[in-house]
Amino acid sequence: MPGTVQSIERAAAVLRLLAGGSGRLSLAEISRSLDLAKPTTHGILQTLRKVGFVEQDRVSGHYQLGAAMLRLGTGFLDVNELRSRSINWADPLAARSGEAVRIGTVLDGQVLVVHHVFRPDDTFQTLDVGSLLPIHATALGKALLAYRADGAAAPAALDRFTSRTAGTQRELTEALRAVREAGWSAEVEELHRGEASIAAPIRAYGGLVVGAIGISGHVERICDSHYRPRPALVANVRDAARAVSRDLGATFRGGAP
Amino acid sequence: MPGTVQSIERAAAVLRLLAGGSGRLSLAEISRSLDLAKPTTHGILQTLRKVGFVEQDRVSGHYQLGAAMLRLGTGFLDVNELRSRSINWADPLAARSGEAVRIGTVLDGQVLVVHHVFRPDDTFQTLDVGSLLPIHATALGKALLAYRADGAAAPAALDRFTSRTAGTQRELTEALRAVREAGWSAEVEELHRGEASIAAPIRAYGGLVVGAIGISGHVERICDSHYRPRPALVANVRDAARAVSRDLGATFRGGAP
DNA sequence: AACGCCATTCGACAATGTCGAACGTCGGAA
DNA sequence: TTCCGACGTTCGACATTGTCGAATGGCGTT
């Protein structure tokens, strides 16, 4: 592809490798994984080290991501419009529903969590902003997937986390059709036993789905005795999604211009 | 500097600019800021866009950081040894002291927050992992600064946030000397009115100070009636710092090998 | 002591990134 | 409307710059 810079692509690949890999990597491992000559990889790593994107362990010589990356990551959050617009509505949703709220968007066929509000009453929960969730086994993911024009976003292999996870493309397609019809999505024990979630799509200007907002918690709180999501909670989630969408400039039938 | 890659340095500068700048920037603004030719900047941006590090607004053409940066940022947190080791000790410290706990390290003459535990009883606090704090007006910063061999880490200009902030190099130097003598640091209304904090350095193998852990909260809870940090809280903080340091392989006089 | 693996340095080649000039487009001003 | 300026983008040629093979020195293991 002309007009792009080869060395920057390679540097990005190095950073991805360091982020995805389990901790530190040696120069040899990196150069082997990317099929680059050792001196080439060394030059890239030295540059990344100079700018603070990677750090090098003095004794082992191994490389890992540097502190500057954290700044860039949170810098993205500051700029991210989906997140900044949704913060104002996530807190009320958490308060009204009594459950943890998460906002996500699609990244590489998975759900990237860009905002997270803890369940109001509970303590000692782990923040998972920045983590990736499977797109086919979460309410957030299904809400995002159902409205994507590019079906390519659907993963080829569907990992089965529990017996309730959609395991085939047929099941998933049917589930997405139901989501489109209902306007919201749910997931009951498809990712973790005993947990369920409800989500709705967030639309930006033009009606394009750019994210999803949802709640998740213990199945007995999210669902009624028939394992069906409680209508009151569904209404809460849909209202929040509508509010965020309106902030982002989306219009609804009969709504303001 | 030989052995480094020019284009990667430039790409890093672009990313920094996008992270530091207020939101979206145009191609012309970026190329002007970095004193690069427009086509050069364009090539860099296209490459960064291809790998997901920046996104481009379709209508305005302006650029902003992309979602992939968030992944790399949190990837740093996963790998960061200081953070992973300190998590186990931060929760108990928060529980015992009843205050919010933060762990920080030095980045570019400021304090980078790498971990944050909310105050146990309270709700609706904002997470500030990834944010930068002034190094001369926080207990974390003074704990870090006091033990740095390279005095260059001390900022040239000392912003005065309140009337209690150390405004001159003399004041700061004296404060750091006191920290070294005591082995812990404190800050009372030096950054925000009504707030105070206590911190202690975290040492890694070899005794090198690699971070600091501390608590912060309302001044009347952190301090006694004479505006002096409560000894019990100081002990809690120092114990936590020692525990983390031991996990990182530091040894103390008379300690284990 | 000898081997293998490692990170790093050197030097030469050409592949690659850079930049000036030019194009198409948009928005505002005359 | 027409003009003007600024913008993002494309093209092509030059030489800067990144790349890679070979070689070095250091470490831990055999």
XYZ file of C-alpha atoms in Angstrom, chain A residues 1 3-5 7-9 11-12 15-16 19 23-24 43-44 46-48 50-53 64-77 79 81 91 107 112-113 118 124 127 129-132, chain B residues 1 3-5 7-9 11-12 15-16 19 23-24 43-44 46-48 50-53 64-77 79 81 91 107 112-113 118 124 127 129-132:
100
model
C 0.000 0.000 0.000
C 1.669 6.310 0.999
C 2.271 4.440 4.199
C 5.465 4.164 6.160
C 8.946 1.265 9.599
C 5.990 2.677 11.488
C 3.911 -0.355 10.623
C 6.932 -0.461 15.122
C 3.197 -0.825 15.618
C 3.989 -2.692 20.239
C 1.071 -4.994 19.583
C 0.933 -5.763 24.501
C 5.009 -9.861 29.639
C 8.550 -9.298 28.551
C 16.761 -0.234 15.823
C 12.990 -0.116 16.149
C 15.813 1.457 20.583
C 13.682 4.155 19.039
C 10.610 3.068 20.939
C 13.959 6.512 23.418
C 10.434 7.859 23.195
C 9.301 5.933 26.263
C 6.954 3.524 24.525
C 8.158 -4.497 27.696
C 5.704 -1.681 27.174
C 6.648 1.649 28.709
C 4.812 4.117 30.863
C 4.208 6.546 28.035
C 1.746 4.083 26.526
C -0.529 4.519 29.507
C -0.648 8.229 28.841
C -1.634 7.674 25.244
C -4.267 5.138 26.243
C -5.946 7.477 28.672
C -5.473 10.274 26.186
C -7.667 8.302 23.857
C -10.304 8.102 26.570
C -10.816 12.439 23.340
C -16.597 11.153 22.138
C -23.983 6.920 36.481
C -12.286 -3.366 18.047
C -13.560 -2.902 23.782
C -14.782 -1.560 27.112
C -19.201 -0.090 39.423
C -13.916 -4.593 45.496
C -12.111 -2.052 36.668
C -11.830 -0.339 31.009
C -9.584 -1.326 28.145
C -10.336 -5.020 28.339
C -11.744 -6.982 25.444
C 21.610 9.542 17.392
C 20.699 3.295 15.434
C 17.317 4.898 15.841
C 14.562 5.201 13.283
C 10.119 7.988 11.087
C 9.194 6.173 14.255
C 10.336 9.110 16.337
C 5.198 9.016 14.568
C 5.670 9.013 18.322
C 0.864 10.466 18.908
C 2.076 12.593 21.791
C -2.684 12.820 23.237
C -9.047 16.680 21.017
C -8.860 16.503 17.263
C 2.015 9.466 5.259
C 2.687 9.031 8.951
C -2.199 7.230 7.183
C 0.062 4.549 8.562
C -1.063 5.193 12.116
C -4.054 1.773 9.168
C -2.808 0.178 12.364
C -5.609 1.687 14.427
C -3.537 4.076 16.487
C -7.552 11.818 16.946
C -6.185 8.883 18.888
C -7.636 5.500 18.039
C -9.030 2.692 20.103
C -5.973 0.516 19.716
C -4.072 2.920 21.960
C -6.308 1.996 24.858
C -5.353 -1.619 24.405
C -1.685 -0.781 24.507
C -2.161 1.438 27.538
C -3.861 -1.248 29.547
C -1.396 -3.739 28.164
C 1.262 -1.723 29.887
C -0.655 -2.008 33.134
C 2.891 -6.054 32.336
C 5.520 -5.154 37.681
C -6.577 -3.072 48.968
C 7.192 10.022 34.076
C 2.075 8.891 36.747
C -0.687 7.110 38.633
C -11.194 4.000 45.940
C -18.777 8.234 42.941
C -10.618 6.845 38.630
C -5.127 5.753 36.679
C -3.063 7.225 33.873
C -3.328 10.800 35.058
C -0.314 12.925 35.881
